[in-house]
Coordinates of N, CA, C and O and ligand atoms in Angstrom, one line a residue:
M191 N -5.9 28.6 -17.4 CA -5.0 27.4 -17.5 C -4.9 26.8 -16.0 O -5.0 25.6 -15.8
W192 N -4.5 27.8 -15.1 CA -4.3 27.3 -13.6 C -5.6 26.9 -13.0 O -5.6 25.9 -12.3
A193 N -6.7 27.5 -13.4 CA -8.0 27.1 -12.9 C -8.3 25.6 -13.4 O -8.8 24.9 -12.5
I194 N -8.0 25.3 -14.6 CA -8.3 24.0 -15.1 C -7.4 23.0 -14.4 O -7.8 22.0 -13.9
F195 N -6.1 23.4 -14.1 CA -5.1 22.5 -13.3 C -5.7 22.2 -12.0 O -5.8 21.1 -11.5
F196 N -6.3 23.3 -11.3 CA -6.9 23.2 -10.0 C -8.0 22.2 -10.1 O -8.2 21.3 -9.1
L197 N -8.9 22.4 -11.0 CA -10.2 21.7 -11.1 C -10.0 20.2 -11.4 O -10.5 19.4 -10.7
I198 N -9.1 19.9 -12.3 CA -8.9 18.5 -12.7 C -7.9 17.7 -11.9 O -7.8 16.5 -12.0
I199 N -6.9 18.4 -11.3 CA -5.8 17.7 -10.6 C -5.9 18.0 -9.1 O -6.1 17.0 -8.3
L200 N -5.7 19.2 -8.7 CA -5.6 19.5 -7.3 C -6.7 19.2 -6.4 O -6.7 18.6 -5.3
I201 N -7.9 19.7 -6.8 CA -9.1 19.5 -6.0 C -9.5 18.0 -5.9 O -9.6 17.5 -4.8
P202 N -9.5 17.3 -7.0 CA -9.7 15.8 -6.8 C -8.6 15.2 -6.0 O -9.0 14.3 -5.2
L203 N -7.4 15.5 -6.1 CA -6.3 14.9 -5.3 C -6.7 15.1 -3.8 O -6.5 14.2 -3.0
A204 N -7.1 16.3 -3.5 CA -7.4 16.6 -2.0 C -8.7 15.7 -1.6 O -8.6 15.2 -0.5
I205 N -9.6 15.6 -2.4 CA -10.8 14.8 -2.1 C -10.4 13.3 -1.9 O -10.8 12.7 -1.0
W206 N -9.7 12.8 -2.9 CA -9.2 11.4 -2.8 C -8.4 11.2 -1.6 O -8.5 10.2 -0.9
G207 N -7.5 12.2 -1.2 CA -6.7 12.1 -0.1 C -7.5 11.9 1.2 O -7.1 11.2 2.1
L208 N -8.7 12.5 1.3 CA -9.6 12.3 2.5 C -10.1 10.9 2.6 O -10.4 10.5 3.8
S209 N -10.2 10.2 1.5 CA -10.7 8.8 1.6 C -9.9 7.9 2.4 O -10.4 7.0 3.1
F210 N -8.5 8.1 2.3 CA -7.6 7.2 3.0 C -6.3 7.9 3.5 O -5.9 7.9 4.7
A211 N -5.7 8.6 2.5 CA -4.5 9.4 2.8 C -4.2 10.2 1.5 O -4.4 9.7 0.4
P212 N -3.5 11.4 1.7 CA -3.0 12.0 0.5 C -1.7 11.4 0.1 O -1.1 10.6 0.8
W213 N -1.3 11.7 -1.1 CA 0.0 11.1 -1.6 C 1.2 11.5 -0.8 O 1.5 12.7 -0.8
S214 N 1.8 10.6 -0.3 CA 3.1 10.8 0.3 C 3.9 9.5 0.2 O 3.4 8.5 0.8
P215 N 5.0 9.4 -0.5 CA 5.6 8.1 -0.8 C 6.4 7.5 0.3 O 7.0 8.3 1.1
T216 N 6.5 6.3 0.3 CA 7.4 5.5 1.2 C 8.9 5.8 0.8 O 9.1 5.8 -0.3
H217 N 9.7 6.0 1.8 CA 11.2 6.2 1.4 C 11.8 5.0 0.8 O 11.5 3.8 1.3
Y218 N 12.6 5.2 -0.2 CA 13.2 4.0 -0.9 C 14.0 3.2 0.1 O 14.0 1.9 0.0
S219 N 14.7 3.8 1.1 CA 15.5 2.9 2.1 C 14.6 2.0 2.9 O 15.0 0.9 3.3
D220 N 13.4 2.5 3.1 CA 12.4 1.7 3.9 C 11.8 0.6 3.1 O 11.4 -0.4 3.7
I221 N 11.8 0.7 1.8 CA 11.4 -0.4 1.0 C 12.3 -1.6 1.1 O 11.9 -2.8 1.2
K222 N 13.6 -1.3 1.2 CA 14.6 -2.4 1.4 C 14.4 -3.0 2.7 O 14.5 -4.2 2.8
R223 N 14.1 -2.3 3.8 CA 13.8 -2.8 5.1 C 12.6 -3.7 5.0 O 12.5 -4.7 5.6
L224 N 11.5 -3.2 4.3 CA 10.3 -4.0 4.2 C 10.5 -5.3 3.6 O 10.1 -6.4 4.0
Q225 N 11.4 -5.3 2.5 CA 11.7 -6.6 1.8 C 12.3 -7.6 2.9 O 12.0 -8.8 2.8
K226 N 13.3 -7.1 3.6 CA 13.9 -7.9 4.7 C 12.9 -8.4 5.7 O 13.0 -9.6 6.2
I227 N 12.0 -7.6 6.1 CA 11.0 -7.9 7.2 C 10.0 -9.0 6.6 O 9.7 -10.0 7.3
L228 N 9.6 -8.8 5.3 CA 8.6 -9.7 4.8 C 9.1 -11.0 4.4 O 8.5 -12.0 4.6
K229 N 10.3 -11.1 3.8 CA 10.8 -12.4 3.2 C 9.7 -13.1 2.5 O 9.3 -14.2 2.9
C230 N 9.2 -12.5 1.4 CA 7.9 -13.1 0.8 C 8.1 -14.5 0.3 O 9.2 -14.9 -0.1
K231 N 7.1 -15.3 0.5 CA 7.1 -16.7 0.0 C 6.4 -16.7 -1.4 O 5.5 -15.9 -1.6
K232 N 6.8 -17.7 -2.2 CA 6.3 -17.7 -3.6 C 4.8 -17.9 -3.7 O 4.2 -17.6 -4.7
W233 N 4.2 -18.5 -2.7 CA 2.7 -18.7 -2.8 C 1.9 -17.5 -2.4 O 0.7 -17.4 -2.5
Q234 N 2.6 -16.5 -1.9 CA 1.9 -15.3 -1.3 C 1.4 -14.3 -2.4 O 1.9 -14.2 -3.5
R235 N 0.2 -13.7 -2.1 CA -0.3 -12.6 -2.9 C -0.2 -11.3 -2.1 O -0.6 -11.2 -1.0
F236 N 0.3 -10.3 -2.8 CA 0.6 -9.0 -2.1 C -0.3 -7.9 -2.7 O -0.4 -7.7 -3.9
L237 N -0.9 -7.1 -1.8 CA -1.7 -6.0 -2.2 C -1.1 -4.7 -1.6 O -0.8 -4.6 -0.4
E238 N -0.9 -3.7 -2.5 CA -0.5 -2.4 -1.9 C -1.8 -1.5 -2.1 O -2.3 -1.2 -3.2
F239 N -2.4 -1.1 -0.9 CA -3.6 -0.4 -0.9 C -3.3 1.1 -1.0 O -2.6 1.7 -0.1
G240 N -3.6 1.7 -2.1 CA -3.2 3.1 -2.3 C -1.7 3.1 -2.8 O -0.9 3.5 -2.0
C241 N -1.4 2.7 -4.0 CA -0.1 2.4 -4.3 C 0.8 3.6 -4.8 O 1.9 3.5 -5.0
G242 N 0.1 4.8 -4.9 CA 0.8 5.9 -5.3 C 1.6 5.7 -6.6 O 1.0 5.2 -7.6
D243 N 2.9 6.1 -6.6 CA 3.6 5.9 -7.9 C 4.2 4.4 -8.1 O 5.0 4.2 -8.9
A244 N 3.6 3.5 -7.3 CA 4.0 2.0 -7.3 C 5.3 1.7 -6.9 O 5.8 0.6 -7.2
R245 N 6.0 2.6 -6.2 CA 7.4 2.2 -5.9 C 7.6 1.0 -5.0 O 8.5 0.2 -5.1
V246 N 6.6 0.8 -4.1 CA 6.6 -0.3 -3.2 C 6.2 -1.7 -3.9 O 7.0 -2.6 -3.9
C247 N 5.1 -1.6 -4.5 CA 4.6 -2.8 -5.2 C 5.6 -3.2 -6.4 O 5.8 -4.4 -6.6
H248 N 6.1 -2.2 -7.1 CA 7.0 -2.5 -8.1 C 8.3 -3.2 -7.5 O 8.7 -4.2 -8.2
S249 N 8.8 -2.8 -6.5 CA 10.0 -3.3 -5.9 C 9.7 -4.8 -5.4 O 10.5 -5.7 -5.6
I250 N 8.5 -4.9 -4.8 CA 8.2 -6.3 -4.3 C 8.1 -7.2 -5.4 O 8.6 -8.4 -5.4
A251 N 7.4 -6.8 -6.5 CA 7.2 -7.6 -7.7 C 8.6 -8.0 -8.3 O 8.8 -9.1 -8.7
K252 N 9.4 -7.0 -8.4 CA 10.7 -7.2 -9.1 C 11.6 -8.2 -8.3 O 12.3 -9.0 -8.9
H253 N 11.6 -8.1 -6.9 CA 12.5 -9.0 -6.2 C 11.9 -10.2 -5.8 O 12.5 -11.1 -5.3
N254 N 10.6 -10.4 -6.2 CA 9.9 -11.7 -5.8 C 9.1 -12.1 -7.1 O 7.9 -12.0 -7.1
P255 N 9.8 -12.5 -8.1 CA 9.1 -12.7 -9.5 C 8.0 -13.8 -9.4 O 7.2 -13.9 -10.3
K256 N 8.0 -14.7 -8.3 CA 7.1 -15.7 -8.3 C 5.7 -15.3 -7.7 O 4.7 -16.0 -7.8
I257 N 5.7 -14.2 -7.0 CA 4.5 -13.8 -6.3 C 3.6 -12.9 -7.1 O 4.2 -12.1 -7.8
E258 N 2.3 -12.9 -6.8 CA 1.5 -12.0 -7.6 C 1.3 -10.8 -6.8 O 1.0 -10.8 -5.6
V259 N 1.5 -9.7 -7.4 CA 1.4 -8.4 -6.7 C 0.4 -7.4 -7.4 O 0.3 -7.3 -8.7
V260 N -0.4 -6.8 -6.6 CA -1.5 -5.9 -7.1 C -1.3 -4.6 -6.4 O -1.1 -4.5 -5.2
G261 N -1.3 -3.5 -7.2 CA -1.3 -2.2 -6.6 C -2.6 -1.5 -7.0 O -2.9 -1.5 -8.2
V262 N -3.3 -0.9 -6.1 CA -4.6 -0.2 -6.4 C -4.5 1.2 -5.9 O -4.0 1.5 -4.9
E263 N -4.8 2.1 -6.9 CA -4.7 3.6 -6.6 C -6.0 4.3 -7.0 O -6.4 4.0 -8.1
L264 N -6.5 5.2 -6.2 CA -7.8 5.9 -6.5 C -7.5 7.1 -7.3 O -8.4 7.5 -8.1
A265 N -6.4 7.8 -7.1 CA -6.2 9.1 -7.8 C -5.6 8.9 -9.2 O -4.5 8.5 -9.4
Y266 N -6.4 9.3 -10.2 CA -5.9 8.9 -11.6 C -4.6 9.6 -12.0 O -3.7 9.0 -12.7
P267 N -4.3 10.9 -11.5 CA -3.0 11.5 -12.0 C -1.8 10.6 -11.4 O -0.8 10.4 -12.1
I268 N -2.0 10.1 -10.2 CA -0.9 9.3 -9.6 C -0.9 7.8 -10.3 O 0.2 7.3 -10.5
Y269 N -2.1 7.4 -10.5 CA -2.2 6.1 -11.2 C -1.5 6.1 -12.5 O -0.8 5.2 -12.9
F270 N -1.6 7.2 -13.3 CA -0.9 7.3 -14.6 C 0.6 7.2 -14.5 O 1.2 6.7 -15.3
I271 N 1.1 7.8 -13.4 CA 2.5 7.8 -13.1 C 3.0 6.3 -12.9 O 4.0 5.8 -13.5
A272 N 2.1 5.6 -12.1 CA 2.5 4.2 -11.8 C 2.4 3.3 -13.1 O 3.2 2.5 -13.3
K273 N 1.4 3.6 -13.9 CA 1.2 2.9 -15.2 C 2.4 3.1 -16.1 O 2.9 2.2 -16.8
L274 N 2.8 4.4 -16.1 CA 4.0 4.7 -17.0 C 5.3 4.0 -16.5 O 6.0 3.4 -17.4
K275 N 5.4 3.9 -15.2 CA 6.6 3.2 -14.7 C 6.5 1.7 -15.1 O 7.5 1.1 -15.5
Q276 N 5.3 1.1 -15.1 CA 5.1 -0.3 -15.4 C 5.3 -0.5 -16.9 O 5.9 -1.5 -17.3
L277 N 5.0 0.5 -17.7 CA 5.2 0.5 -19.2 C 6.7 0.5 -19.5 O 7.2 -0.2 -20.3
L278 N 7.4 1.3 -18.8 CA 8.9 1.5 -19.0 C 9.6 0.3 -18.4 O 10.7 -0.1 -19.0
H279 N 9.1 -0.3 -17.3 CA 9.8 -1.5 -16.7 C 8.8 -2.6 -16.4 O 8.4 -2.7 -15.3
P280 N 8.3 -3.2 -17.5 CA 7.2 -4.2 -17.3 C 7.6 -5.4 -16.4 O 8.7 -5.9 -16.6
L281 N 6.7 -5.8 -15.6 CA 6.9 -7.0 -14.7 C 5.6 -7.8 -14.8 O 4.5 -7.4 -14.6
P282 N 5.8 -9.1 -15.3 CA 4.6 -9.9 -15.6 C 3.7 -10.2 -14.3 O 2.6 -10.5 -14.4
N283 N 4.3 -10.1 -13.1 CA 3.7 -10.5 -11.9 C 3.0 -9.3 -11.2 O 2.6 -9.4 -10.0
L284 N 3.1 -8.1 -11.8 CA 2.5 -6.8 -11.2 C 1.4 -6.3 -12.0 O 1.4 -6.1 -13.2
K285 N 0.2 -6.1 -11.3 CA -0.9 -5.5 -11.9 C -1.2 -4.2 -11.1 O -1.3 -4.2 -9.9
I286 N -1.3 -3.1 -11.9 CA -1.7 -1.8 -11.3 C -3.2 -1.5 -11.7 O -3.5 -1.5 -12.9
E287 N -4.0 -1.2 -10.7 CA -5.4 -1.0 -11.0 C -5.8 0.4 -10.5 O -5.4 0.9 -9.5
L288 N -6.8 1.0 -11.3 CA -7.3 2.3 -10.9 C -8.7 2.0 -10.2 O -9.5 1.3 -10.7
G289 N -8.8 2.5 -9.0 CA -10.0 2.3 -8.2 C -9.8 2.4 -6.7 O -8.7 2.7 -6.3
S290 N -10.9 2.1 -6.0 CA -10.8 2.2 -4.6 C -10.3 0.9 -4.0 O -10.8 -0.2 -4.3
G291 N -9.3 1.0 -3.1 CA -8.8 -0.2 -2.4 C -9.9 -0.9 -1.5 O -9.9 -2.0 -1.2
F292 N -10.9 0.0 -1.1 CA -12.0 -0.6 -0.3 C -12.9 -1.5 -1.1 O -13.6 -2.2 -0.5
K293 N -12.7 -1.6 -2.4 CA -13.5 -2.5 -3.2 C -12.8 -3.8 -3.4 O -13.3 -4.8 -3.8
K294 N -11.5 -3.9 -2.9 CA -10.7 -5.2 -3.0 C -11.2 -6.1 -1.8 O -11.4 -5.6 -0.7
D295 N -11.2 -7.4 -2.1 CA -11.5 -8.3 -1.1 C -10.3 -8.7 -0.4 O -9.4 -9.3 -1.1
F296 N -10.1 -8.4 0.8 CA -8.8 -8.7 1.5 C -8.5 -10.2 1.6 O -7.4 -10.6 1.9
W297 N -9.6 -11.0 1.5 CA -9.4 -12.5 1.5 C -8.4 -12.9 0.4 O -7.7 -13.9 0.6
D298 N -8.3 -12.2 -0.7 CA -7.5 -12.6 -1.8 C -6.0 -12.4 -1.5 O -5.2 -12.7 -2.4
F299 N -5.6 -11.8 -0.4 CA -4.2 -11.4 -0.3 C -3.6 -12.0 1.1 O -4.4 -12.1 2.0
D300 N -2.3 -12.3 1.0 CA -1.6 -12.7 2.2 C -0.8 -11.6 2.9 O -0.5 -11.7 4.1
I301 N -0.5 -10.6 2.1 CA 0.2 -9.4 2.6 C -0.4 -8.1 2.1 O -0.7 -8.1 0.9
I302 N -0.8 -7.2 3.0 CA -1.5 -6.0 2.5 C -0.6 -4.8 3.1 O -0.4 -4.7 4.4
Y303 N -0.2 -4.0 2.2 CA 0.7 -2.9 2.6 C 0.0 -1.6 2.4 O -0.7 -1.4 1.4
M304 N 0.2 -0.7 3.4 CA -0.5 0.6 3.2 C 0.3 1.7 4.0 O 1.0 1.4 4.9
Y305 N 0.1 2.9 3.5 CA 0.6 4.1 4.1 C -0.6 5.0 4.2 O -0.8 5.8 3.3
G306 N -1.4 4.8 5.3 CA -2.6 5.6 5.4 C -2.7 6.4 6.6 O -1.8 6.3 7.5
M307 N -3.7 7.2 6.7 CA -3.9 8.1 7.9 C -4.5 7.2 9.1 O -5.3 6.4 8.9
P308 N -4.0 7.5 10.3 CA -4.5 6.7 11.5 C -5.9 6.5 11.6 O -6.5 5.5 11.9
D309 N -6.8 7.6 11.4 CA -8.2 7.5 11.4 C -8.8 6.5 10.5 O -9.7 5.8 10.8
A310 N -8.3 6.6 9.2 CA -8.8 5.7 8.2 C -8.5 4.3 8.5 O -9.2 3.4 8.2
I311 N -7.2 4.1 9.1 CA -6.8 2.7 9.4 C -7.7 2.2 10.5 O -8.2 1.1 10.4
A312 N -8.0 3.0 11.5 CA -8.8 2.5 12.7 C -10.2 2.3 12.3 O -10.8 1.3 12.6
K313 N -10.9 3.2 11.5 CA -12.3 3.2 11.2 C -12.7 2.4 10.0 O -13.7 2.0 9.9
K314 N -11.7 2.4 9.0 CA -12.1 1.8 7.7 C -11.4 0.5 7.4 O -11.9 -0.6 7.0
I315 N -10.0 0.5 7.7 CA -9.2 -0.6 7.2 C -9.3 -1.8 8.2 O -9.5 -3.0 7.8
L316 N -9.2 -1.5 9.5 CA -9.1 -2.6 10.4 C -10.5 -3.4 10.5 O -10.5 -4.6 10.5
P317 N -11.6 -2.7 10.4 CA -12.9 -3.5 10.4 C -13.0 -4.4 9.2 O -13.4 -5.6 9.3
K318 N -12.5 -3.9 8.0 CA -12.4 -4.7 6.8 C -11.5 -5.9 6.9 O -11.8 -7.0 6.5
F319 N -10.3 -5.6 7.6 CA -9.3 -6.6 7.8 C -9.8 -7.8 8.7 O -9.7 -8.9 8.3
W320 N -10.5 -7.4 9.7 CA -11.0 -8.4 10.7 C -12.0 -9.2 10.0 O -12.2 -10.5 10.3
K321 N -12.9 -8.6 9.2 CA -14.1 -9.2 8.5 C -13.5 -10.2 7.4 O -14.1 -11.3 7.3
E322 N -12.6 -9.7 6.6 CA -12.4 -10.4 5.3 C -11.0 -11.2 5.3 O -11.0 -12.2 4.5
A323 N -10.0 -10.7 6.0 CA -8.7 -11.3 5.8 C -8.6 -12.7 6.3 O -9.3 -13.1 7.3
K324 N -7.7 -13.5 5.7 CA -7.4 -14.8 6.2 C -6.6 -14.8 7.5 O -6.0 -13.7 7.8
K325 N -6.6 -15.9 8.2 CA -5.9 -16.0 9.6 C -4.5 -15.5 9.6 O -4.0 -15.0 10.5
W326 N -3.8 -15.9 8.5 CA -2.4 -15.6 8.5 C -2.0 -14.3 7.7 O -0.8 -14.0 7.6
T327 N -3.0 -13.5 7.2 CA -2.7 -12.4 6.4 C -2.0 -11.3 7.3 O -2.4 -11.1 8.4
K328 N -1.0 -10.7 6.7 CA -0.2 -9.7 7.4 C -0.7 -8.3 6.9 O -0.8 -8.1 5.7
L329 N -1.0 -7.4 7.8 CA -1.4 -6.0 7.5 C -0.2 -5.2 7.9 O 0.2 -5.1 9.0
I330 N 0.4 -4.5 6.9 CA 1.5 -3.6 7.2 C 1.2 -2.2 7.1 O 0.7 -1.7 6.1
S331 N 1.5 -1.5 8.1 CA 1.2 0.0 8.2 C 2.6 0.7 8.2 O 3.4 0.5 9.2
Y332 N 2.8 1.5 7.2 CA 4.1 2.3 7.3 C 3.8 3.6 8.1 O 2.8 4.3 7.9
V333 N 4.7 3.9 9.0 CA 4.7 5.0 9.9 C 3.6 4.9 11.0 O 4.0 5.0 12.2
F334 N 2.3 4.8 10.6 CA 1.3 4.9 11.7 C 1.0 3.5 12.4 O 0.8 2.5 11.7
S335 N 0.9 3.6 13.7 CA 0.8 2.3 14.5 C -0.7 1.9 14.5 O -1.6 2.7 14.2
F336 N -0.9 0.7 14.9 CA -2.3 0.1 15.1 C -2.6 0.4 16.6 O -2.0 -0.2 17.5
K337 N -3.5 1.4 16.8 CA -3.8 1.8 18.2 C -4.8 1.0 18.8 O -5.9 0.6 18.2
D338 N -4.7 0.7 20.1 CA -5.7 0.1 20.9 C -6.4 -1.2 20.4 O -7.6 -1.3 20.4
I339 N -5.6 -2.0 19.8 CA -6.3 -3.3 19.3 C -5.5 -4.5 19.8 O -4.3 -4.4 20.2
E340 N -6.2 -5.6 19.9 CA -5.6 -6.8 20.3 C -5.1 -7.4 19.0 O -5.6 -7.2 18.0
G341 N -4.1 -8.2 19.1 CA -3.5 -8.9 17.9 C -2.1 -9.0 18.0 O -1.4 -8.5 18.9
N342 N -1.6 -9.8 17.0 CA -0.1 -10.1 17.1 C 0.6 -8.9 16.2 O 0.5 -8.8 15.0
I343 N 1.1 -7.9 17.0 CA 1.7 -6.8 16.3 C 3.1 -6.7 16.6 O 3.7 -6.9 17.7
K344 N 4.0 -6.5 15.5 CA 5.4 -6.3 15.6 C 5.7 -4.9 15.1 O 5.3 -4.6 14.0
N345 N 6.4 -4.0 15.9 CA 6.8 -2.8 15.4 C 8.2 -2.7 15.1 O 9.1 -2.9 16.0
H346 N 8.6 -2.7 13.8 CA 10.0 -2.7 13.4 C 10.5 -1.2 13.4 O 10.2 -0.5 12.4
E347 N 11.3 -1.0 14.4 CA 11.9 0.4 14.6 C 13.3 0.4 14.1 O 14.0 -0.5 14.3
K348 N 13.8 1.6 13.7 CA 15.2 1.8 13.4 C 15.5 3.3 13.5 O 14.7 4.1 13.2
K349 N 16.7 3.5 14.1 CA 17.1 4.8 14.4 C 17.0 5.8 13.1 O 17.5 5.3 12.0
N350 N 16.4 6.9 13.2 CA 16.3 7.8 12.1 C 15.5 7.3 11.0 O 15.5 7.8 9.8
K351 N 14.7 6.3 11.2 CA 13.8 5.7 10.1 C 12.4 5.6 10.6 O 12.2 5.7 11.8
K352 N 11.5 5.6 9.7 CA 10.1 5.4 10.0 C 9.9 4.0 10.5 O 10.5 3.0 10.0
T353 N 8.9 3.8 11.4 CA 8.6 2.5 11.9 C 7.7 1.8 10.9 O 6.8 2.3 10.3
I354 N 7.9 0.4 10.8 CA 7.0 -0.4 9.9 C 6.3 -1.4 10.9 O 6.9 -2.1 11.6
H355 N 5.0 -1.2 10.9 CA 4.2 -2.0 11.8 C 3.5 -3.2 11.1 O 2.9 -3.0 10.0
V356 N 3.6 -4.3 11.7 CA 3.1 -5.5 11.1 C 2.1 -6.2 12.1 O 2.4 -6.6 13.2
L357 N 0.8 -6.3 11.5 CA -0.3 -6.9 12.3 C -0.6 -8.2 11.6 O -0.9 -8.3 10.4
T358 N -0.6 -9.3 12.4 CA -1.0 -10.6 11.9 C -2.3 -11.0 12.6 O -2.4 -10.8 13.8
K359 N -3.3 -11.5 11.8 CA -4.6 -11.7 12.4 C -4.6 -12.8 13.5 O -3.8 -13.7 13.4
Ligands
SAM117 C1 0.4 8.1 1.7 S1 0.2 7.7 0.0 C2 1.1 6.2 -0.1 C3 1.5 5.9 -1.5 C4 2.3 4.5 -1.6 N1 1.6 3.4 -0.9 C5 3.7 4.6 -1.0 O1 3.8 4.2 0.2 O2 4.6 5.1 -1.6 C6 -1.6 7.1 0.0 C7 -2.1 6.8 -1.4 O3 -3.4 6.2 -1.3 C8 -4.2 6.8 -2.3 N2 -5.6 6.6 -1.9 C9 -6.4 7.3 -1.1 N3 -7.6 6.8 -0.9 C10 -7.6 5.6 -1.6 C11 -8.5 4.5 -1.9 N4 -9.7 4.6 -1.3 N5 -8.2 3.5 -2.6 C12 -7.0 3.4 -3.2 N6 -6.0 4.4 -3.0 C13 -6.3 5.5 -2.2 C14 -3.8 8.2 -2.4 O4 -4.1 8.8 -3.6 C15 -2.2 8.1 -2.2 O5 -1.6 7.9 -3.5

């Protein structure tokens, strides 16, 4: 029984985690800060890259019913949690997808939120962002900063809280 659990849940979770980041959720209090920082406009499209249990994209969609929100998650056990949440609290402007965020075209979004590992951000996300994103697209990194890059970066710090980093192209 435990062997099956390891094989179908834990080992894949570890492998998926290497692709971008293992599951570790954004604190609820920081989602409130994020809402204040972003002040989403109704024409904007929001992507959560690696949405985990969808707490961030669900909150964004709930508080901004006019904007289109997409959450994409690679690990199916966590994706099912996100889908269950959507089933229990449906929001017409929220889409949760199973798959790799690297397959999404960043051009389609005005705000991209992520909580990823620094190495994956530097080597995989930033090149994709520079190549595909629109001029005004905001890339938000929870906790980890954008290191050694040129660009319009704002680091939103608060005592005893994680920093929210915003990069605009
Ligand atoms: C640190 S967690 C953040 C979860 C959520 N964004 C939050 O802040 O609460 C990173 C998530 O990205 C997922 N992930 C890893 N690689 C991915 C990929 N290539 N595409 C989509 N999701 C990925 C992981 O399974 C994990 O749920």
